[in-house]
PDB file of C-alpha atoms in Angstrom:
ATOM      1  CA  GLN A 197     107.295  93.775  99.973  1.00  0.00           C
ATOM      2  CA  VAL A 198     104.474  95.953 100.567  1.00  0.00           C
ATOM      3  CA  GLN A 199     104.673  98.539 103.397  1.00  0.00           C
ATOM      4  CA  LEU A 200     101.691  99.966 104.681  1.00  0.00           C
ATOM      5  CA  VAL A 201     101.868 103.649 107.750  1.00  0.00           C
ATOM      6  CA  GLU A 202      98.668 104.535 109.043  1.00  0.00           C
ATOM      7  CA  SER A 203      98.165 108.118 110.503  1.00  0.00           C
ATOM      8  CA  GLY A 204      94.917 109.876 111.667  1.00  0.00           C
ATOM      9  CA  GLY A 205      94.358 108.811 114.433  1.00  0.00           C
ATOM     10  CA  GLN A 206      93.417 110.970 117.804  1.00  0.00           C
ATOM     11  CA  LEU A 207      90.938 111.890 120.639  1.00  0.00           C
ATOM     12  CA  VAL A 208      87.959 112.524 119.521  1.00  0.00           C
ATOM     13  CA  GLN A 209      84.167 113.386 121.679  1.00  0.00           C
ATOM     14  CA  ALA A 210      81.552 111.270 120.797  1.00  0.00           C
ATOM     15  CA  GLY A 211      79.478 111.882 117.626  1.00  0.00           C
ATOM     16  CA  GLY A 212      82.529 113.584 116.261  1.00  0.00           C
ATOM     17  CA  SER A 213      84.601 112.480 113.230  1.00  0.00           C
ATOM     18  CA  VAL A 214      87.951 111.354 112.472  1.00  0.00           C
ATOM     19  CA  ARG A 215      90.095 110.487 109.086  1.00  0.00           C
ATOM     20  CA  LEU A 216      92.451 108.241 108.977  1.00  0.00           C
ATOM     21  CA  SER A 217      94.919 107.282 106.274  1.00  0.00           C
ATOM     22  CA  CYS A 218      96.860 104.510 105.130  1.00  0.00           C
ATOM     23  CA  GLN A 219     100.556 104.965 102.959  1.00  0.00           C
ATOM     24  CA  ALA A 220     101.437 101.820 100.768  1.00  0.00           C
ATOM     25  CA  SER A 221     104.514 101.380  99.023  1.00  0.00           C
ATOM     26  CA  THR A 222     103.645  99.180  96.254  1.00  0.00           C
ATOM     27  CA  VAL A 223      99.617  97.959  95.459  1.00  0.00           C
ATOM     28  CA  THR A 224      98.923  98.216  91.414  1.00  0.00           C
ATOM     29  CA  PHE A 225     100.610  94.036  91.237  1.00  0.00           C
ATOM     30  CA  ASN A 226     100.817  92.786  94.941  1.00  0.00           C
ATOM     31  CA  VAL A 227      97.525  93.755  96.435  1.00  0.00           C
ATOM     32  CA  PHE A 228      94.033  93.197  95.084  1.00  0.00           C
ATOM     33  CA  THR A 229      92.527  94.128  98.840  1.00  0.00           C
ATOM     34  CA  MET A 230      93.450  96.155 101.693  1.00  0.00           C
ATOM     35  CA  ALA A 231      91.234  96.904 104.326  1.00  0.00           C
ATOM     36  CA  TRP A 232      90.585  98.237 107.918  1.00  0.00           C
ATOM     37  CA  PHE A 233      90.534  96.183 111.623  1.00  0.00           C
ATOM     38  CA  ARG A 234      90.764  97.097 115.291  1.00  0.00           C
ATOM     39  CA  GLN A 235      91.713  95.863 118.170  1.00  0.00           C
ATOM     40  CA  ALA A 236      90.375  97.219 121.763  1.00  0.00           C
ATOM     41  CA  PRO A 237      92.518  96.075 124.862  1.00  0.00           C
ATOM     42  CA  GLU A 238      91.306  92.651 125.972  1.00  0.00           C
ATOM     43  CA  LYS A 239      89.734  92.288 122.404  1.00  0.00           C
ATOM     44  CA  GLU A 240      89.801  90.357 119.415  1.00  0.00           C
ATOM     45  CA  ARG A 241      90.875  92.103 116.201  1.00  0.00           C
ATOM     46  CA  GLU A 242      88.033  92.444 114.072  1.00  0.00           C
ATOM     47  CA  PHE A 243      87.111  93.234 110.641  1.00  0.00           C
ATOM     48  CA  VAL A 244      86.019  97.246 110.062  1.00  0.00           C
ATOM     49  CA  ALA A 245      85.491  97.608 106.146  1.00  0.00           C
ATOM     50  CA  LEU A 246      87.795  96.629 103.061  1.00  0.00           C
ATOM     51  CA  ILE A 247      88.273  98.041  99.300  1.00  0.00           C
ATOM     52  CA  THR A 248      89.616  96.216  96.581  1.00  0.00           C
ATOM     53  CA  TRP A 249      91.584  97.780  94.304  1.00  0.00           C
ATOM     54  CA  SER A 250      90.167  97.089  91.147  1.00  0.00           C
ATOM     55  CA  GLY A 251      86.496  98.233  90.804  1.00  0.00           C
ATOM     56  CA  ASP A 252      86.740  99.775  94.303  1.00  0.00           C
ATOM     57  CA  ASN A 253      84.197  96.922  95.674  1.00  0.00           C
ATOM     58  CA  THR A 254      83.274  97.636  99.088  1.00  0.00           C
ATOM     59  CA  VAL A 255      82.207  95.644 102.215  1.00  0.00           C
ATOM     60  CA  TYR A 256      81.853  97.360 105.816  1.00  0.00           C
ATOM     61  CA  GLU A 257      81.077  95.296 109.344  1.00  0.00           C
ATOM     62  CA  ASP A 258      77.260  96.124 109.993  1.00  0.00           C
ATOM     63  CA  ASN A 259      78.037  98.020 112.681  1.00  0.00           C
ATOM     64  CA  VAL A 260      79.925 100.274 111.117  1.00  0.00           C
ATOM     65  CA  LYS A 261      78.441 100.745 107.472  1.00  0.00           C
ATOM     66  CA  ASP A 262      75.804 103.116 107.774  1.00  0.00           C
ATOM     67  CA  ARG A 263      78.548 105.830 109.777  1.00  0.00           C
ATOM     68  CA  PHE A 264      82.566 104.863 108.078  1.00  0.00           C
ATOM     69  CA  THR A 265      83.360 104.658 104.554  1.00  0.00           C
ATOM     70  CA  VAL A 266      86.068 103.534 103.027  1.00  0.00           C
ATOM     71  CA  SER A 267      87.981 104.893 100.219  1.00  0.00           C
ATOM     72  CA  ARG A 268      91.364 105.090  98.100  1.00  0.00           C
ATOM     73  CA  ASP A 269      93.348 106.587  95.975  1.00  0.00           C
ATOM     74  CA  GLY A 270      95.326 104.802  93.554  1.00  0.00           C
ATOM     75  CA  ALA A 271      97.447 107.227  91.968  1.00  0.00           C
ATOM     76  CA  LYS A 272      99.081 108.415  95.363  1.00  0.00           C
ATOM     77  CA  ASN A 273      98.764 104.504  96.709  1.00  0.00           C
ATOM     78  CA  MET A 274      97.010 105.676  99.663  1.00  0.00           C
ATOM     79  CA  MET A 275      93.461 104.515 101.828  1.00  0.00           C
ATOM     80  CA  TYR A 276      91.202 106.318 103.495  1.00  0.00           C
ATOM     81  CA  LEU A 277      88.704 105.847 106.411  1.00  0.00           C
ATOM     82  CA  GLN A 278      86.632 108.448 107.115  1.00  0.00           C
ATOM     83  CA  MET A 279      84.549 107.905 110.106  1.00  0.00           C
ATOM     84  CA  ASN A 280      81.684 109.917 111.276  1.00  0.00           C
ATOM     85  CA  ASP A 281      78.840 109.972 114.703  1.00  0.00           C
ATOM     86  CA  LEU A 282      81.823 108.039 116.251  1.00  0.00           C
ATOM     87  CA  LYS A 283      80.845 106.127 119.344  1.00  0.00           C
ATOM     88  CA  PRO A 284      82.778 104.750 122.499  1.00  0.00           C
ATOM     89  CA  GLU A 285      82.675 101.577 121.944  1.00  0.00           C
ATOM     90  CA  ASP A 286      84.225 102.776 118.273  1.00  0.00           C
ATOM     91  CA  THR A 287      87.820 103.416 120.652  1.00  0.00           C
ATOM     92  CA  ALA A 288      90.079 100.825 119.479  1.00  0.00           C
ATOM     93  CA  ILE A 289      93.879 100.235 117.400  1.00  0.00           C
ATOM     94  CA  TYR A 290      93.187 100.707 114.106  1.00  0.00           C
ATOM     95  CA  TYR A 291      95.573  98.643 111.541  1.00  0.00           C
ATOM     96  CA  CYS A 292      95.137  98.992 107.995  1.00  0.00           C
ATOM     97  CA  ALA A 293      96.237  95.601 105.891  1.00  0.00           C
ATOM     98  CA  ALA A 294      96.546  93.950 102.719  1.00  0.00           C
ATOM     99  CA  THR A 295      96.569  91.172 100.626  1.00  0.00           C
ATOM    100  CA  ARG A 296      96.812  89.324  97.088  1.00  0.00           C
ATOM    101  CA  GLU A 297      93.270  87.924  98.082  1.00  0.00           C
ATOM    102  CA  LEU A 298      89.736  89.233  97.109  1.00  0.00           C
ATOM    103  CA  PHE A 299      87.496  90.345  99.837  1.00  0.00           C
ATOM    104  CA  PRO A 300      88.696  87.901 102.919  1.00  0.00           C
ATOM    105  CA  ARG A 301      87.450  89.417 105.963  1.00  0.00           C
ATOM    106  CA  ALA A 302      89.570  87.373 109.290  1.00  0.00           C
ATOM    107  CA  PRO A 303      92.816  88.862 110.035  1.00  0.00           C
ATOM    108  CA  ALA A 304      94.876  85.435 109.406  1.00  0.00           C
ATOM    109  CA  ASN A 305      94.297  86.429 105.270  1.00  0.00           C
ATOM    110  CA  TYR A 306      96.423  89.486 105.520  1.00  0.00           C
ATOM    111  CA  ASN A 307      99.656  89.358 104.916  1.00  0.00           C
ATOM    112  CA  TYR A 308     100.213  92.422 105.201  1.00  0.00           C
ATOM    113  CA  TRP A 309      99.855  94.932 108.432  1.00  0.00           C
ATOM    114  CA  GLY A 310     100.817  98.985 109.331  1.00  0.00           C
ATOM    115  CA  GLN A 311     101.806  99.869 113.042  1.00  0.00           C
ATOM    116  CA  GLY A 312      98.014 100.969 114.107  1.00  0.00           C
ATOM    117  CA  THR A 313      97.098 104.015 114.898  1.00  0.00           C
ATOM    118  CA  GLN A 314      95.041 104.929 118.017  1.00  0.00           C
ATOM    119  CA  VAL A 315      90.934 106.173 118.135  1.00  0.00           C
ATOM    120  CA  THR A 316      89.993 107.436 121.594  1.00  0.00           C
ATOM    121  CA  VAL A 317      85.863 108.436 121.732  1.00  0.00           C
ATOM    122  CA  SER A 318      85.111 109.470 124.677  1.00  0.00           C
ATOM    123  CA  SER A 319      81.739 110.482 126.207  1.00  0.00           C
TER     124      SER A 319
END
């Protein structure tokens, strides 16, 4: 089964940048879409961005599409989230997730999850 491990979360000042990484144990035959979600205290887990493993198609949540970039390195089974111009509203635990489905944006459609990494943006 696919195992995911996130890293890179940290405390950063508003306007700064953070790059998150997600290491997957295997992708080739078990994963077609990988995505980033985030969850702030007392909030629902929300979609941030996704990337397909074939074709590198990407989808972004509207509030981050001009600031965040999702990418992958298939040879290393790695997914990244480059976050620029961070805002206090971006503070959350960020999770990577994977699924055999294509382009889902609801958490319920993902069956593989990492443990999360904390990103805190100070103002």
